[in-house]
XYZ file of C-alpha atoms in Angstrom:
689
model
C -0.709 -16.043 59.674
C -1.824 -18.425 58.414
C -1.248 -19.392 53.916
C -4.719 -18.138 53.672
C -4.351 -14.813 54.776
C -1.406 -14.001 52.860
C -2.500 -15.571 49.847
C -5.845 -12.992 49.822
C -4.097 -10.338 51.049
C -1.879 -10.163 48.070
C -4.150 -11.808 45.178
C -7.215 -8.695 45.893
C -4.047 -6.594 45.704
C -3.204 -7.241 42.447
C -6.773 -7.265 41.520
C -7.249 -3.763 43.125
C -3.770 -2.270 41.367
C -6.525 -2.380 38.221
C -8.096 0.590 39.827
C -5.030 2.477 39.201
C -5.867 2.521 35.198
C -8.555 5.048 35.926
C -6.784 7.963 38.535
C -6.968 11.071 37.529
C -5.770 13.655 40.484
C -5.716 17.060 38.445
C -4.152 19.136 40.580
C -0.669 16.837 39.975
C 2.382 17.754 37.667
C 1.043 15.318 33.925
C -1.798 13.966 35.656
C -2.637 10.823 33.406
C 1.084 9.122 34.228
C 2.231 10.137 38.079
C -1.306 9.631 39.087
C -1.172 6.069 38.057
C 1.879 4.950 38.741
C 2.761 6.210 42.149
C -0.377 4.597 43.105
C 0.583 1.944 41.919
C 4.268 2.221 43.409
C 2.459 2.666 46.711
C 0.674 -0.529 46.051
C 3.349 -2.561 45.087
C 5.350 -2.058 47.626
C 2.848 -2.626 50.496
C 2.424 -5.979 49.003
C 6.159 -6.552 48.545
C 6.657 -6.619 52.448
C 3.515 -9.190 52.447
C 4.643 -11.301 50.185
C 8.669 -11.382 50.961
C 7.724 -12.920 54.490
C 5.385 -14.785 52.953
C 7.657 -16.825 50.935
C 10.237 -16.484 54.169
C 7.378 -18.171 56.691
C 6.263 -20.478 54.358
C 9.239 -21.676 51.400
C 6.382 -24.138 49.546
C 4.939 -21.192 48.499
C 7.559 -19.748 46.847
C 7.988 -19.112 42.843
C 9.655 -22.081 40.864
C 12.773 -21.899 38.767
C 11.444 -20.532 35.450
C 13.227 -19.752 32.058
C 11.068 -16.608 31.688
C 10.865 -15.319 34.935
C 15.152 -15.698 34.414
C 14.478 -14.049 31.716
C 12.459 -10.930 33.261
C 15.201 -10.662 35.748
C 18.163 -11.082 33.419
C 16.328 -8.074 31.291
C 16.054 -6.129 34.535
C 19.255 -6.612 35.703
C 20.624 -5.126 32.380
C 18.257 -2.452 32.549
C 20.256 -1.530 35.674
C 23.405 -1.755 34.656
C 22.991 0.459 31.377
C 21.348 3.114 34.167
C 24.931 2.999 35.761
C 26.727 3.103 32.208
C 24.676 5.569 30.468
C 24.783 9.004 29.765
C 21.997 10.078 32.374
C 21.699 8.180 35.428
C 18.898 10.712 36.673
C 16.877 9.475 33.840
C 17.296 6.275 33.392
C 16.454 5.140 36.875
C 14.390 7.534 38.313
C 12.726 8.763 34.851
C 10.676 11.676 33.904
C 6.921 12.847 35.200
C 5.628 12.645 31.456
C 6.772 9.003 31.308
C 7.554 7.868 34.840
C 9.621 5.051 33.216
C 12.404 5.025 34.847
C 14.370 1.853 36.164
C 12.818 2.578 39.892
C 9.196 2.656 38.095
C 9.383 0.002 35.838
C 10.794 -2.671 38.794
C 7.375 -2.366 40.650
C 6.107 -4.664 37.364
C 8.786 -6.910 38.191
C 7.146 -7.075 41.891
C 3.781 -7.508 40.317
C 4.877 -10.247 38.002
C 6.543 -12.156 41.126
C 3.648 -11.394 43.348
C 0.973 -12.765 40.937
C 2.676 -15.832 39.973
C 3.018 -16.644 44.047
C -0.577 -15.669 44.649
C -2.783 -16.572 41.903
C -2.540 -20.272 41.992
C -5.773 -21.334 40.736
C -7.216 -20.914 36.799
C -10.340 -19.315 38.820
C -7.628 -17.067 40.187
C -6.241 -16.276 36.833
C -10.160 -16.217 35.387
C -11.255 -13.667 37.976
C -7.822 -11.356 37.232
C -9.098 -11.297 33.407
C -12.375 -10.513 34.483
C -11.262 -7.540 36.918
C -8.921 -6.664 33.597
C -12.197 -6.444 31.514
C -14.089 -4.222 33.851
C -11.299 -2.266 33.674
C -10.866 -1.460 30.299
C -14.984 -1.422 30.579
C -15.127 1.587 32.530
C -12.202 3.178 30.462
C -14.319 2.739 27.103
C -17.292 3.912 28.460
C -15.317 6.990 30.174
C -14.432 7.535 26.757
C -16.963 10.435 26.198
C -16.069 12.358 29.096
C -12.371 12.377 28.077
C -12.118 11.663 24.230
C -10.665 7.881 22.763
C -7.909 8.052 25.647
C -10.385 7.839 28.050
C -8.284 8.553 31.568
C -5.146 7.457 29.815
C -4.746 10.607 28.297
C -2.514 9.047 24.981
C -4.532 7.338 22.442
C -1.838 4.800 22.062
C -2.351 3.768 25.381
C -5.659 3.414 25.087
C -5.317 0.878 21.799
C -2.460 -0.377 23.531
C -4.787 -1.730 26.335
C -7.584 -2.544 24.130
C -5.293 -5.046 22.462
C -5.235 -7.104 25.390
C -8.958 -6.676 26.019
C -10.385 -7.259 22.742
C -8.025 -10.965 23.388
C -9.191 -11.243 27.184
C -12.887 -11.281 26.068
C -12.025 -13.460 23.493
C -10.803 -15.740 25.908
C -13.688 -15.546 27.634
C -16.467 -15.906 25.406
C -14.885 -18.731 23.847
C -14.086 -20.694 27.438
C -18.059 -20.042 28.563
C -20.292 -22.725 28.340
C -23.280 -20.083 29.989
C -24.882 -18.371 26.912
C -25.876 -15.552 29.352
C -22.318 -15.228 29.933
C -21.042 -15.766 26.441
C -23.884 -12.765 25.738
C -21.783 -9.940 28.334
C -18.366 -11.724 26.972
C -19.935 -11.254 23.539
C -21.201 -7.231 24.246
C -17.747 -6.404 26.422
C -15.735 -7.924 23.058
C -17.416 -5.275 21.189
C -16.793 -2.744 23.550
C -13.032 -3.080 23.176
C -12.958 -3.143 19.566
C -15.480 -0.050 19.744
C -12.333 1.432 22.287
C -9.321 0.550 20.117
C -11.636 1.667 17.283
C -11.483 4.937 18.183
C -8.175 5.004 19.684
C -7.025 5.085 15.937
C -3.448 3.924 15.955
C -1.831 2.085 13.057
C 0.715 0.844 14.591
C -1.525 -1.206 17.271
C -3.949 -1.838 14.484
C -1.302 -3.970 12.857
C -0.384 -5.708 15.837
C -4.138 -6.514 16.278
C -4.425 -8.176 12.932
C -1.107 -9.908 13.142
C -2.035 -11.323 16.947
C -5.817 -11.980 15.494
C -4.144 -14.065 12.525
C -1.855 -15.362 14.810
C -4.614 -16.917 16.735
C -6.835 -18.101 14.180
C -4.028 -19.943 12.606
C -2.654 -21.483 15.198
C -6.421 -22.862 16.371
C -7.457 -23.817 12.493
C -3.867 -25.860 12.672
C -4.032 -27.478 15.498
C -7.621 -28.222 15.980
C -8.497 -32.392 15.435
C -11.452 -31.621 13.641
C -10.760 -31.871 9.804
C -14.212 -29.953 8.778
C -13.157 -26.782 11.471
C -9.804 -27.094 9.595
C -11.602 -26.460 6.073
C -13.943 -23.995 7.175
C -11.499 -21.729 9.325
C -9.240 -21.635 7.034
C -11.829 -20.837 4.568
C -12.429 -17.723 6.701
C -8.874 -17.023 7.536
C -8.354 -17.147 4.082
C -10.726 -14.879 2.840
C -10.057 -12.324 5.587
C -6.741 -12.151 4.209
C -7.887 -11.839 0.717
C -10.145 -8.898 1.978
C -7.594 -7.118 3.555
C -5.376 -7.640 0.354
C -8.441 -5.914 -1.488
C -8.740 -3.245 0.501
C -4.886 -2.070 0.830
C -4.759 -2.525 -3.479
C -7.892 -0.594 -3.725
C -7.516 2.094 -1.318
C -7.056 4.728 -3.563
C -10.588 4.001 -5.387
C -13.253 6.735 -4.396
C -15.602 4.211 -2.787
C -12.966 3.748 -0.381
C -10.215 6.355 0.329
C -13.465 8.755 1.186
C -14.673 6.631 3.782
C -13.683 6.229 7.654
C -11.678 2.677 6.292
C -9.815 4.230 3.716
C -8.296 6.989 6.618
C -7.329 4.267 8.226
C -5.856 2.103 5.723
C -4.002 5.734 4.465
C -2.034 4.902 8.094
C 0.320 2.171 6.510
C 1.137 4.063 3.511
C 4.792 6.125 2.992
C 2.566 9.157 2.590
C 2.078 9.066 6.545
C 3.834 11.952 8.572
C 4.356 9.030 11.422
C 5.377 6.622 9.755
C 8.350 8.840 8.296
C 9.725 10.271 11.116
C 9.704 7.423 12.790
C 11.881 6.133 9.658
C 14.535 9.069 10.177
C 14.739 8.297 13.833
C 15.483 4.170 13.683
C 17.959 5.865 11.040
C 19.574 7.627 13.645
C 19.484 4.681 15.969
C 21.508 2.606 13.371
C 24.256 4.928 12.915
C 24.428 5.520 16.955
C 24.641 1.507 17.516
C 28.780 1.087 16.933
C 29.417 3.438 19.629
C 27.348 2.091 22.210
C 26.979 -1.501 21.078
C 27.241 -3.744 24.424
C 25.328 -1.779 27.126
C 23.412 1.335 24.872
C 23.290 4.925 25.891
C 21.320 3.620 29.218
C 17.553 3.418 29.748
C 15.865 5.956 28.448
C 18.195 8.261 27.299
C 17.079 7.796 23.803
C 16.753 11.174 23.069
C 20.983 11.600 22.649
C 20.872 9.509 20.244
C 18.343 11.207 18.433
C 19.767 14.692 18.907
C 23.183 13.410 18.054
C 22.152 12.250 14.968
C 19.095 14.426 13.764
C 18.025 14.301 10.327
C 17.349 17.801 9.262
C 14.885 16.261 6.698
C 12.820 15.331 9.666
C 11.071 19.120 9.420
C 9.738 17.940 5.822
C 7.351 16.014 8.212
C 6.742 18.000 10.983
C 7.680 20.573 13.163
C 7.725 18.425 16.771
C 11.048 16.847 16.416
C 12.013 16.248 19.868
C 12.237 12.022 20.595
C 12.634 10.459 23.393
C 11.250 7.213 22.769
C 12.240 5.454 19.676
C 8.865 3.570 19.143
C 10.126 0.807 18.560
C 10.732 -1.701 20.988
C 13.369 -3.836 19.430
C 15.587 -0.142 18.080
C 14.680 1.062 21.574
C 16.560 -1.193 23.733
C 19.088 -2.207 21.558
C 20.010 1.294 21.070
C 19.684 2.469 25.116
C 20.884 -0.987 26.646
C 22.503 -2.597 24.019
C 22.575 -5.955 22.751
C 22.961 -7.382 26.492
C 19.429 -6.104 26.575
C 18.269 -7.088 23.956
C 19.167 -10.290 24.483
C 17.868 -10.461 27.715
C 14.528 -8.935 26.286
C 14.146 -11.839 23.634
C 14.824 -14.533 25.320
C 11.595 -13.281 27.728
C 9.607 -14.321 24.353
C 11.342 -17.257 23.680
C 11.116 -18.565 27.546
C 7.163 -17.844 26.817
C 7.297 -18.954 23.448
C 8.654 -22.666 24.991
C 6.694 -22.638 27.765
C 3.574 -22.480 25.519
C 4.740 -25.068 23.329
C 5.688 -27.451 26.268
C 1.596 -26.503 27.800
C 0.228 -27.690 25.104
C 2.063 -30.937 24.199
C 1.850 -31.602 28.586
C -1.760 -31.342 27.798
C -1.982 -28.191 30.470
C -3.742 -25.770 28.354
C -5.918 -26.499 25.075
C -5.492 -25.485 21.964
C -7.657 -22.542 22.533
C -5.662 -21.023 25.146
C -2.507 -21.702 23.384
C -3.315 -20.190 19.989
C -5.123 -17.275 21.797
C -2.359 -16.369 24.223
C 0.594 -16.886 21.423
C -1.875 -14.521 19.078
C -1.727 -11.909 22.276
C 1.621 -11.567 22.808
C 2.530 -11.537 19.017
C -0.130 -8.704 18.711
C 1.609 -6.899 21.399
C 5.079 -7.476 20.142
C 3.952 -6.301 16.372
C 2.278 -3.657 17.782
C 5.357 -2.012 20.123
C 7.284 -2.439 16.651
C 5.858 1.389 16.510
C 5.005 2.272 19.391
C 6.305 2.017 23.257
C 4.721 0.458 26.587
C 3.129 2.496 28.847
C 2.452 1.879 32.851
C -0.752 0.130 31.587
C 0.620 -2.092 29.016
C 3.125 -3.131 31.290
C 0.534 -3.703 33.665
C -1.036 -6.269 31.199
C 1.741 -7.717 29.252
C 3.175 -9.169 32.983
C 0.031 -10.295 33.487
C 0.143 -12.279 30.959
C 3.312 -13.572 31.266
C 2.164 -14.729 34.725
C -0.931 -16.629 32.741
C 1.982 -18.605 30.718
C 4.400 -19.402 34.023
C 1.266 -20.501 35.719
C -0.461 -22.847 33.124
C 3.204 -24.536 32.788
C 3.979 -25.032 36.348
C 0.565 -25.951 37.408
C 0.211 -29.732 37.782
C -3.465 -30.583 38.372
C -3.287 -32.914 41.576
C -4.153 -31.935 44.982
C -1.848 -29.793 47.154
C 0.068 -31.783 49.568
C -1.744 -28.943 52.521
C 0.627 -30.260 54.841
C 3.750 -29.371 53.064
C 2.684 -26.452 51.979
C 2.231 -25.299 55.268
C 5.736 -25.609 56.707
C 6.976 -22.740 58.188
C 10.710 -21.118 59.020
C 9.957 -18.686 60.654
C 7.868 -19.115 64.301
C 5.064 -16.550 65.065
C 6.798 -13.847 67.023
C 9.844 -13.342 64.016
C 7.552 -13.676 61.476
C 5.570 -10.541 63.540
C 9.132 -8.638 64.020
C 9.607 -8.767 60.447
C 6.536 -7.809 59.075
C 6.747 -5.152 61.464
C 10.586 -3.881 60.770
C 10.232 -4.289 56.892
C 7.058 -2.547 57.029
C 8.201 0.352 58.732
C 11.092 0.204 56.445
C 9.170 0.058 53.672
C 6.679 3.341 55.149
C 9.553 5.370 54.659
C 10.675 4.029 51.731
C 6.759 5.065 50.275
C 6.684 8.356 52.113
C 10.336 9.860 50.672
C 9.536 8.168 47.059
C 5.896 8.190 46.341
C 3.976 10.311 48.890
C 6.916 13.288 48.756
C 6.677 13.061 44.987
C 3.017 13.474 44.827
C 3.424 16.520 46.909
C 5.591 18.112 45.061
C 4.004 17.302 42.035
C 1.093 19.039 43.029
C 3.086 22.057 44.501
C 4.181 22.477 41.166
C 1.448 23.080 39.558
C 0.306 25.416 42.299
C 3.560 27.450 41.267
C 2.899 26.905 37.674
C -0.884 28.383 38.427
C 0.593 31.579 40.588
C 2.745 31.838 37.421
C -0.130 31.911 34.669
C -2.725 33.815 37.018
C 0.516 36.447 37.415
C 0.830 36.171 41.238
C 4.448 36.549 40.537
C 5.171 37.387 43.951
C 4.452 34.222 44.982
C 6.021 32.072 42.749
C 9.275 31.000 43.689
C 8.356 30.549 47.411
C 5.635 28.047 46.336
C 8.104 26.601 43.864
C 10.574 26.079 46.183
C 8.431 24.825 48.818
C 7.013 22.166 46.441
C 10.732 20.611 45.343
C 12.717 21.446 48.548
C 11.271 17.960 50.622
C 14.690 15.926 48.208
C 12.432 13.709 45.983
C 14.316 12.198 42.897
C 11.745 13.782 40.914
C 12.632 17.327 40.230
C 13.570 17.329 36.452
C 10.366 17.857 35.201
C 9.413 19.927 38.597
C 11.854 22.163 37.501
C 11.682 21.984 33.506
C 8.057 22.583 34.025
C 8.205 26.544 35.957
C 11.399 27.239 33.572
C 9.680 26.113 30.070
C 6.752 28.310 31.066
C 8.972 31.178 31.967
C 10.774 31.070 28.289
C 7.283 30.798 26.686
C 5.910 33.296 28.425
C 8.612 35.656 29.431
C 6.649 38.770 28.172
C 5.083 39.029 31.103
C 7.873 39.670 33.024
C 8.069 43.296 31.741
C 5.239 43.813 34.253
C 7.602 43.433 37.212
C 9.986 45.983 39.356
C 13.620 44.779 38.004
C 15.076 43.399 41.627
C 11.164 41.124 41.378
C 12.050 40.237 37.676
C 15.568 40.046 37.916
C 14.998 37.451 41.002
C 12.271 35.113 38.742
C 15.045 34.806 35.657
C 18.037 33.913 38.492
C 15.918 31.449 40.113
C 14.331 29.731 36.333
C 18.385 29.659 35.569
C 19.272 28.340 38.795
C 16.309 25.258 37.847
C 17.931 24.836 34.387
C 21.559 24.631 35.580
C 20.502 22.022 38.311
C 18.872 19.905 35.215
C 21.941 20.703 33.133
C 24.332 18.624 35.714
C 22.242 15.325 35.303
C 23.745 15.182 31.940
C 25.613 18.586 30.477
C 25.492 17.540 27.104
C 21.917 17.000 26.893
C 21.197 19.164 23.459
C 17.444 20.780 24.876
C 18.567 21.848 28.427
C 21.306 23.772 26.853
C 18.947 25.381 24.334
C 16.186 25.929 27.012
C 19.348 27.140 29.631
C 20.877 29.463 26.413
C 16.803 31.105 25.974
C 17.283 31.508 29.847
C 20.202 33.588 29.849
C 18.985 35.362 26.731
C 16.017 36.442 28.594
C 18.080 37.838 31.306
C 20.294 39.653 28.689
C 17.370 41.508 27.159
C 16.135 42.603 30.536
C 19.530 43.530 31.333
C 20.438 45.651 28.471
C 21.005 48.573 30.666
C 23.731 46.785 32.754
C 26.740 46.170 30.362
C 28.176 43.548 33.335
C 25.140 41.684 33.171
C 24.570 42.032 30.056
C 27.551 40.401 29.246
C 27.875 37.615 31.517
C 24.470 36.713 30.328
C 24.915 36.770 26.816
C 28.487 35.040 27.179
C 26.528 32.580 29.001
C 23.822 32.215 26.143
C 26.490 31.397 23.557
C 28.157 29.163 24.909
C 25.570 26.686 25.983
C 23.707 27.161 22.925
C 27.209 26.345 21.025
C 26.799 23.398 23.364
C 23.194 22.382 22.085
C 24.188 22.754 18.413
C 27.665 20.003 19.372
C 25.132 17.734 21.096
C 22.438 17.922 17.613
C 24.237 19.841 14.680
C 21.225 19.261 12.270
C 18.584 20.710 14.557
C 17.924 23.604 12.346
C 16.305 26.236 14.689
C 19.001 26.474 17.740
C 20.885 28.382 14.767
C 18.456 30.765 14.570
C 18.892 30.934 18.276
C 22.671 31.290 17.995
C 21.526 34.049 15.575
C 19.838 36.201 17.913
C 22.182 35.875 20.676
C 25.131 36.674 18.746
C 22.824 39.825 17.576
C 22.116 40.785 20.613
C 26.386 41.026 21.242
C 26.422 42.643 18.457
C 28.502 40.533 16.152
C 26.348 40.979 12.616
C 27.975 39.342 10.366
C 28.512 35.794 12.728
C 24.812 36.318 13.111
C 23.914 36.312 9.096
C 26.721 33.576 9.055
C 24.902 31.392 11.395
C 22.021 31.448 9.247
C 23.709 30.785 5.909
C 25.228 28.025 7.495
C 21.662 26.465 8.383
C 20.130 27.290 5.043
C 23.077 24.949 3.608
C 21.938 22.331 5.767
C 18.944 22.363 4.295
C 17.627 24.993 1.363
C 14.039 24.787 1.654
C 12.908 25.124 5.183
C 11.570 28.481 5.778
C 12.216 29.377 9.229
C 15.656 29.913 8.135
C 15.131 32.141 5.095
C 12.845 34.393 7.749
C 14.762 34.428 10.620
C 17.708 35.603 7.973
C 15.589 38.446 6.123
C 14.689 39.850 10.068
C 18.118 40.248 10.711
C 18.971 41.544 7.408
C 16.652 44.353 7.200
C 17.508 45.135 10.779
C 20.448 45.461 9.704
C 20.094 47.669 6.530
C 20.663 44.767 3.938
C 17.299 45.521 2.478
C 18.358 44.002 -0.904
C 19.574 40.765 1.160
C 16.156 40.727 2.891
C 13.977 41.207 0.293
C 15.593 38.033 -1.838
C 15.353 36.213 1.852
C 12.182 37.050 2.509
C 10.913 36.109 -0.897
C 12.306 32.848 -0.285
C 10.642 32.538 3.039
C 7.752 32.815 1.355
C 8.199 30.455 -1.372
C 8.841 27.766 0.868
C 5.896 27.838 3.365
C 6.811 30.281 5.489
C 3.779 33.076 5.758
C 3.585 34.704 8.995
C 7.190 33.795 10.707
C 8.412 37.323 9.233
C 8.157 39.122 12.509
C 8.571 42.468 10.921
C 5.341 44.737 9.496
C 7.640 46.776 8.354
C 10.092 44.386 6.005
C 6.995 42.516 4.859
C 5.285 46.105 3.227
C 9.310 47.022 1.973
C 9.376 43.436 0.137
C 5.824 44.131 -1.090
C 6.778 47.464 -2.714
C 10.275 45.930 -3.762
C 8.465 43.379 -5.450
C 5.629 45.534 -7.004
C 6.759 45.515 -10.932
C 7.999 42.046 -11.123
C 5.257 39.741 -12.288
C 6.575 36.747 -11.821
C 6.476 37.455 -8.251
C 2.807 38.453 -8.213
C 1.856 35.447 -6.394
C 3.905 36.055 -3.629
C 3.114 39.193 -3.147
C -0.663 38.917 -2.914
C 0.636 36.148 0.029
C 2.355 39.140 1.390
C 0.019 41.170 1.434
C -2.376 39.092 3.344
C 0.289 39.449 6.244
C 0.111 43.286 6.366
C -3.144 43.281 8.545
C -1.646 40.694 10.977
C -0.663 41.960 14.723
C 2.946 42.723 15.004
C 4.942 39.626 16.606
C 7.828 41.105 18.653
C 10.980 38.974 19.296
């Protein structure tokens, strides 16, 4: 093949990759994520075959030496090193289905970057890429009414992130277009991207957008040669900043506070629940950093840090207490990849800034282009101080870095066609390379992507059978889905045993043999996952819950009951050791102790939890239920009272306890408010443990 055929194949492959943003295959596990990532992987792997043979055959087309590329390569090298040195290689390297951000998936964005800087060799090529990107964002926004503000991305944070790039790229085209028709078209695209961004309503992205636009405007005004433009632009920018300051200053006024704008401004206050939980999360990372300063705990393994230093005050803000990401790129990289990873990451930004400045000085890019790209990178960086990347933002930022590479490395002179067409391999060897490398890649694609898609689809089928009550075929369907040997089975296991944990009452409809088969199968899945990281708090908690379910359904079998409860106690202890501040674990432990007849230990366990956080209602509610079950009525009434005053309405499990507590405090005039609150709970259905 000639060089044009290779270039066109690579070029249109890069353009076509943006279609992945729109893919959602509903029959897959985590369809908003896996649908996009695995198809993107396949496309990049196919293009990799073409790219490797191309740069071997035509060495003049190989990417030029660049600090930017070296920084990106260093970042991926640090990430890979952390996978091997971290606490959970499987999670770090392969990732999970919910995020699909393991090293294996992320390295495909490196492939994207290398192919883009090789194939997109003219400004027209990059303009086309930007246009394709903008068409994609238009489709995302127009698809919003059907799927909510997250569109086909499944997460409003991802939507907000890509809309930042959409806004800047639309501005890029608007400011460069000479034709009035195209300007109007790009203005409409800009408005659409702002609509998508506004509807996503993510505070971190809003901060990024604002800082990025201010950076763009400030650079453009400062670097402008036109004095009049500097004065007018500076005045507008200053007025805009003053307006923002005034809005924040008076945001508590009724006029602003009761408006949609006021709601968005409130997201930047210390009353913001999300902000407070992230501050606690970042505190955990700071506490753990001295333990893993150089290489971190392993890429993607942030939950280990979060669990280890979990602060019970987290429950003051939300009951959702599982963070698998730091929601701050600097904190995330420093804690999971250490100083080495952080320096590599920062080197990318430094190199990008260096080449932007050189490109401006050498007049390879205009002031407007320099200001826009700089503002976009700043916006991306700032938004990631409160968020984390996804497939769509990774593609977007690597596209932007590729654009930076292009501007510095294009020289504006005619290409020496003879030199560019010099080859180092014969046509016969070229074909052999394509065939051999292609066959190897086909096996790779089949085993790591096609099988992954099949497995994710099969797991959903098994999940559906469990939901519909077709218990007889649950195990067979699930085993068939995961037997093909893909490395992504982590989530395919947890989705099934997690559903059993949350819906185990349905097992009571089965005969004992079938019930135990499903329980034992679920336990085997959880045990397999625990091998990845035996100290993982969440997996040990789930395993303890499954053992407890096994014990409940085998109460009449002394040997099995003893085995299950012993294993349950052992694994819940491991979970508590891994995350001592996670209070609900103590309730799980108390339940297990109660099953084993260790009543005093069960009460002591709940009192330990209460001592850690005295205003945590669930701990008092659990203690009240235990005390009432053990006929310690006086203690039960006091615990039930505290359960209610700390906001535990509806958490007490026994209506007999609720009624007895009402009678106990009926004559106490100081507790009538709580009595009324308890009375409202009497008519609710009984919740059985």
